[in-house]
PDB file of N, CA and C in Angstrom:
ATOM      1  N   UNK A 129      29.728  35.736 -27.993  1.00  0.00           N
ATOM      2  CA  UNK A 129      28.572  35.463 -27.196  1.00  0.00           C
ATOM      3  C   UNK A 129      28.211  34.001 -27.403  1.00  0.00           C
ATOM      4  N   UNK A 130      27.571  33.088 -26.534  1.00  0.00           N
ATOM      5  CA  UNK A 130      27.107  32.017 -26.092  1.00  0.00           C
ATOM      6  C   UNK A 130      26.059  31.836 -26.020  1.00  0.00           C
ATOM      7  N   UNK A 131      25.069  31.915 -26.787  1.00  0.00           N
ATOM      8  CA  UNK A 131      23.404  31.291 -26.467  1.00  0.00           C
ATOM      9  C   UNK A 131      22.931  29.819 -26.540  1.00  0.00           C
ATOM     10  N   UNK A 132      22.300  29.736 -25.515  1.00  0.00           N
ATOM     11  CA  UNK A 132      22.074  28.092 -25.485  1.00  0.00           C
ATOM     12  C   UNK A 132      20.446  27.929 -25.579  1.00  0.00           C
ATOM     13  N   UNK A 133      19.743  27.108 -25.910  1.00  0.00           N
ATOM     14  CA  UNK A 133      18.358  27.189 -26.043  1.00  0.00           C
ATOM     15  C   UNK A 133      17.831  25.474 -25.964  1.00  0.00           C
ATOM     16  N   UNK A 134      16.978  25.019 -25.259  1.00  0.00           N
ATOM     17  CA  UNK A 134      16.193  24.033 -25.204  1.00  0.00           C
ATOM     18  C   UNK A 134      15.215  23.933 -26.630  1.00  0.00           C
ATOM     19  N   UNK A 135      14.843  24.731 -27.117  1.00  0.00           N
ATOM     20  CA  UNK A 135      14.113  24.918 -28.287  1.00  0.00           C
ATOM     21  C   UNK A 135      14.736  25.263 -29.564  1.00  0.00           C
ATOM     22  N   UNK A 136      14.466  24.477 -30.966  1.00  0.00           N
ATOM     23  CA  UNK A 136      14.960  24.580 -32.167  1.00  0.00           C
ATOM     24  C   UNK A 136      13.845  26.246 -32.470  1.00  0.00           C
ATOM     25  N   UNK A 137      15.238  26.524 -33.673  1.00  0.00           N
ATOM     26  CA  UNK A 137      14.420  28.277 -34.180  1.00  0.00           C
ATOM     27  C   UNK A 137      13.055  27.815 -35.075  1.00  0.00           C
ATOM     28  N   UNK A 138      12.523  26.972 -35.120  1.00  0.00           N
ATOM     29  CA  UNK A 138      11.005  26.786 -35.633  1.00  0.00           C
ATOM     30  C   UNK A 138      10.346  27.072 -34.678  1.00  0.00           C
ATOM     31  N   UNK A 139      10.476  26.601 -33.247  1.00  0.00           N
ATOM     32  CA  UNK A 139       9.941  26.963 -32.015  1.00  0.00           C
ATOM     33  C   UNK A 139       9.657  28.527 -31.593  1.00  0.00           C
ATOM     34  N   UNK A 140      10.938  28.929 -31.617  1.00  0.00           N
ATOM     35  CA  UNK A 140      10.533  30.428 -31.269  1.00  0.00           C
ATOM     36  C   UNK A 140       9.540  31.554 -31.751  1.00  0.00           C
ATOM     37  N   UNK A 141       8.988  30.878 -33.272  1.00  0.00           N
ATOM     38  CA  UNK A 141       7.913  31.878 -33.425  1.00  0.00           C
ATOM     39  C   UNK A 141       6.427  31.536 -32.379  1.00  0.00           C
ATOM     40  N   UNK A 142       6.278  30.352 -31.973  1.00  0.00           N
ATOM     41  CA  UNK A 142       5.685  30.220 -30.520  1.00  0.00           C
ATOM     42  C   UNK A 142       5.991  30.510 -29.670  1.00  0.00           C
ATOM     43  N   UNK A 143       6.949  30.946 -29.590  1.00  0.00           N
ATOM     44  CA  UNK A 143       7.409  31.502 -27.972  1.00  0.00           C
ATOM     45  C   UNK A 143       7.044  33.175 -28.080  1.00  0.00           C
ATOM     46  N   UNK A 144       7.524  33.742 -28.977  1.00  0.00           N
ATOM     47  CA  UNK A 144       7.326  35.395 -29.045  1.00  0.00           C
ATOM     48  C   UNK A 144       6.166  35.450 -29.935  1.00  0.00           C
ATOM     49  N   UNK A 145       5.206  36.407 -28.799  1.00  0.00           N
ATOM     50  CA  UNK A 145       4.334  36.323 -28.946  1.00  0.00           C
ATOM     51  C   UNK A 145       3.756  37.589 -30.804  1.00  0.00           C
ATOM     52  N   UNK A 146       4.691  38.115 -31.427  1.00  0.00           N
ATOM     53  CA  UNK A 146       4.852  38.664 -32.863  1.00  0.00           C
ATOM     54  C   UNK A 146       5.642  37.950 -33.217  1.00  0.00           C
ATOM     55  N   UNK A 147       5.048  37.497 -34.493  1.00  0.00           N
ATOM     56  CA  UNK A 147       6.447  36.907 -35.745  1.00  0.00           C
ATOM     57  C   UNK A 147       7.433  37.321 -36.112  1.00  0.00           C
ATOM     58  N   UNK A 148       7.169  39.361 -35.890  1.00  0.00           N
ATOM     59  CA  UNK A 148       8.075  40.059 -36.642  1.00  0.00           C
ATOM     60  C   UNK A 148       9.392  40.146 -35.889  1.00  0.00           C
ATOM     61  N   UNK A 149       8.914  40.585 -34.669  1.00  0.00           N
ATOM     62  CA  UNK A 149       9.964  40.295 -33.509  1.00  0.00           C
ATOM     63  C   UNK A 149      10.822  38.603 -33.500  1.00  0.00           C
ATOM     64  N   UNK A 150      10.167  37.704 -33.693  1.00  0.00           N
ATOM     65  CA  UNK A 150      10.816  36.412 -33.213  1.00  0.00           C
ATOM     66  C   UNK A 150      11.808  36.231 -34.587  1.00  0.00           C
ATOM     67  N   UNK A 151      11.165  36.290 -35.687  1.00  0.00           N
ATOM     68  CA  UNK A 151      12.280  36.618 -36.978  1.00  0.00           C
ATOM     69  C   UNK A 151      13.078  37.491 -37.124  1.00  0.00           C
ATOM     70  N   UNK A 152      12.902  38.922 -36.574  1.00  0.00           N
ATOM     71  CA  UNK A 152      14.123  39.803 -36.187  1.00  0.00           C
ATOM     72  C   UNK A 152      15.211  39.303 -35.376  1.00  0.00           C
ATOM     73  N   UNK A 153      14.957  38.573 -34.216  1.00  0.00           N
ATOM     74  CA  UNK A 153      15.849  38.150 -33.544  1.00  0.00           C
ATOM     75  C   UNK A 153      16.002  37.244 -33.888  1.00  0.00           C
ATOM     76  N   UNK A 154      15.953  36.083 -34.690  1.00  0.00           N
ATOM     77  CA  UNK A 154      16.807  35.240 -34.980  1.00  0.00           C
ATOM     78  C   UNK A 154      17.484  35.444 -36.096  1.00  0.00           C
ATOM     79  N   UNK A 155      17.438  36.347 -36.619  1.00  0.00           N
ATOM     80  CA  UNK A 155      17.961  36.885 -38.508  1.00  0.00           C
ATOM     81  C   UNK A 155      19.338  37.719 -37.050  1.00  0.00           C
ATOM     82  N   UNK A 156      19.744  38.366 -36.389  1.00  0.00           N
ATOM     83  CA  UNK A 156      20.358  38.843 -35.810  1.00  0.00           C
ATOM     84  C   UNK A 156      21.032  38.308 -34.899  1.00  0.00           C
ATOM     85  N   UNK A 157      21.042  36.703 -34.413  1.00  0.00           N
ATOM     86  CA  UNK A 157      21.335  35.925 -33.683  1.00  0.00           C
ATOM     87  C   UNK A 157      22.224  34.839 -34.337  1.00  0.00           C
ATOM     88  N   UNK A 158      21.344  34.465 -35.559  1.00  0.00           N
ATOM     89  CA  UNK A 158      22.053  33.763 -36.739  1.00  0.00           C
ATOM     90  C   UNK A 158      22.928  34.329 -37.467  1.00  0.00           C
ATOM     91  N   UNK A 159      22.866  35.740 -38.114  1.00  0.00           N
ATOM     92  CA  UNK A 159      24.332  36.104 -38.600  1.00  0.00           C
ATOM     93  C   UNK A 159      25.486  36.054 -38.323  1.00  0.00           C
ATOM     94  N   UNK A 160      26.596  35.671 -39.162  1.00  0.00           N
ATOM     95  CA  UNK A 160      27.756  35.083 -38.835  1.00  0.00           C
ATOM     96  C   UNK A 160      27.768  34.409 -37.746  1.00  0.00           C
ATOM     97  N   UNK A 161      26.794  33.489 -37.582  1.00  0.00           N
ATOM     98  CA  UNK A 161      27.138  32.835 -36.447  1.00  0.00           C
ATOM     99  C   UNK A 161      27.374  31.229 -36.227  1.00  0.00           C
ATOM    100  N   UNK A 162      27.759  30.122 -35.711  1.00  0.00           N
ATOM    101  CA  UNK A 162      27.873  28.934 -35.877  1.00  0.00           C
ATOM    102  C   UNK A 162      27.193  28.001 -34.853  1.00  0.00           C
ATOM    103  N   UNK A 163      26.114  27.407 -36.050  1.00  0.00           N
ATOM    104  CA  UNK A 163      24.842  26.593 -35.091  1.00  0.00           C
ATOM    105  C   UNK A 163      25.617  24.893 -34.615  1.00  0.00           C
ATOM    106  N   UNK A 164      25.345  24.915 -33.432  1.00  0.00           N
ATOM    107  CA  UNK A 164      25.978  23.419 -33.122  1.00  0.00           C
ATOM    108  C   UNK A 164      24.515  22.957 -32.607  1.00  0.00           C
ATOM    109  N   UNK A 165      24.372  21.890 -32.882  1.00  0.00           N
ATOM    110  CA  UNK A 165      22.875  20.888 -32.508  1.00  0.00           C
ATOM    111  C   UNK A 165      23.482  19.744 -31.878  1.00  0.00           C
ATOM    112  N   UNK A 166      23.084  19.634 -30.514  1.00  0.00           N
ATOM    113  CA  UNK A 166      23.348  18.286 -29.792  1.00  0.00           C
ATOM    114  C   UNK A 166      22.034  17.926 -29.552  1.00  0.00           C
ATOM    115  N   UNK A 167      22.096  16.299 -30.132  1.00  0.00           N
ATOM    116  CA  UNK A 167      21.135  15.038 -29.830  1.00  0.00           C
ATOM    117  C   UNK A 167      21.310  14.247 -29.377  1.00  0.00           C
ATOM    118  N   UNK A 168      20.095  13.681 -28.091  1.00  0.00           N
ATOM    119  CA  UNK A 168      20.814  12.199 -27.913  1.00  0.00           C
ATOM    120  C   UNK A 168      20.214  12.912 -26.406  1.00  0.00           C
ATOM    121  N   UNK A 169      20.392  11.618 -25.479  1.00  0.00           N
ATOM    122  CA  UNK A 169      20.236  12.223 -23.977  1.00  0.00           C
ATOM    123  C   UNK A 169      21.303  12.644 -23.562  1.00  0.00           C
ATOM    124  N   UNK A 170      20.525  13.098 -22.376  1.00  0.00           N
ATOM    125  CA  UNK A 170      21.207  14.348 -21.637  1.00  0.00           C
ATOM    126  C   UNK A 170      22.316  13.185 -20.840  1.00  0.00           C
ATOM    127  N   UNK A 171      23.748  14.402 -20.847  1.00  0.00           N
ATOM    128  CA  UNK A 171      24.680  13.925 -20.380  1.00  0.00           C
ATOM    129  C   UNK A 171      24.741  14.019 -18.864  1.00  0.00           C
ATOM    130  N   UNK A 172      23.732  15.246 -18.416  1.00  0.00           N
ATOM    131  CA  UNK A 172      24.350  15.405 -16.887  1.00  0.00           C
ATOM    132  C   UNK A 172      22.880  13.750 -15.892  1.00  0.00           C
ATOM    133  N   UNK A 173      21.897  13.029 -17.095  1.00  0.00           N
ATOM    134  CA  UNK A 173      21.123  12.111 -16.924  1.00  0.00           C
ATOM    135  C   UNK A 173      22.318  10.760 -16.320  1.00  0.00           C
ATOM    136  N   UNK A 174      23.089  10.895 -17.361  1.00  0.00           N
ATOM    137  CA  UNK A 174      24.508   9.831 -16.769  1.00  0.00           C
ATOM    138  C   UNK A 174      24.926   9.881 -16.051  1.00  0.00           C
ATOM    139  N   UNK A 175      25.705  10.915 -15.130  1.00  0.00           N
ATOM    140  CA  UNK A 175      26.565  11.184 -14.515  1.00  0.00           C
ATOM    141  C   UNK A 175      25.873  11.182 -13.190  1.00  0.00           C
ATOM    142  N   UNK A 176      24.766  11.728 -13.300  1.00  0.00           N
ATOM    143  CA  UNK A 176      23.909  12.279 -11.980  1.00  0.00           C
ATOM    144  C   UNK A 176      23.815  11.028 -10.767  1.00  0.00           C
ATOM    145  N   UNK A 177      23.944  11.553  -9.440  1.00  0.00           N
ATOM    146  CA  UNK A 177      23.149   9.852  -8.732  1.00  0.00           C
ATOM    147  C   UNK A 177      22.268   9.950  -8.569  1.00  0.00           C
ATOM    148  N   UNK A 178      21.537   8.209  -8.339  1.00  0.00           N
ATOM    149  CA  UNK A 178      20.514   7.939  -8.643  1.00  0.00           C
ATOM    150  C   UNK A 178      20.105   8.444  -7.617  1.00  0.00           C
ATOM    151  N   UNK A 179      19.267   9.158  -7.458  1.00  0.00           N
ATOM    152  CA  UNK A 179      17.757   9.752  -6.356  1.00  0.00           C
ATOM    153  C   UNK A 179      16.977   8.457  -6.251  1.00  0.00           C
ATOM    154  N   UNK A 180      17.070   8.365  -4.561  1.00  0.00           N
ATOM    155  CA  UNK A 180      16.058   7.059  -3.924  1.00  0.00           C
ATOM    156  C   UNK A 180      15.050   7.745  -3.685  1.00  0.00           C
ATOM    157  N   UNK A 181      14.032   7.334  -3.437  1.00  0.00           N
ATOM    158  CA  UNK A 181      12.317   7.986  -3.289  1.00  0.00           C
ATOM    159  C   UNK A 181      12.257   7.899  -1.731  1.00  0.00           C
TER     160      UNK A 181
END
């Protein structure tokens, strides 16, 4: 499986609205699993054309 998220897992206990729930699912999301973190701007910001007004 593939999950992608705009938000770091400190975030998500703001997003779901119980703690118990937002820490269940990430204790179950995170097992055996491998976190990749990309920083930096957005790549499709490069590539994109420029929009005239």
């Amino acid at each position: 499986m593939i999950l992608t998220s705009n938000r770091p897992f400190n975030d998500w206990l703001t997003i779901f609205p119980d703690p118990v729930i937002a820490n269940a699912i990430q204790d179950r999301l995170a097992h055996h699993s491998h976190h990749i973190l990309i920083k930096g701007e957005s790549y499709r910001k490069k590539i994109s054309p420029k929009v005239i007004p």
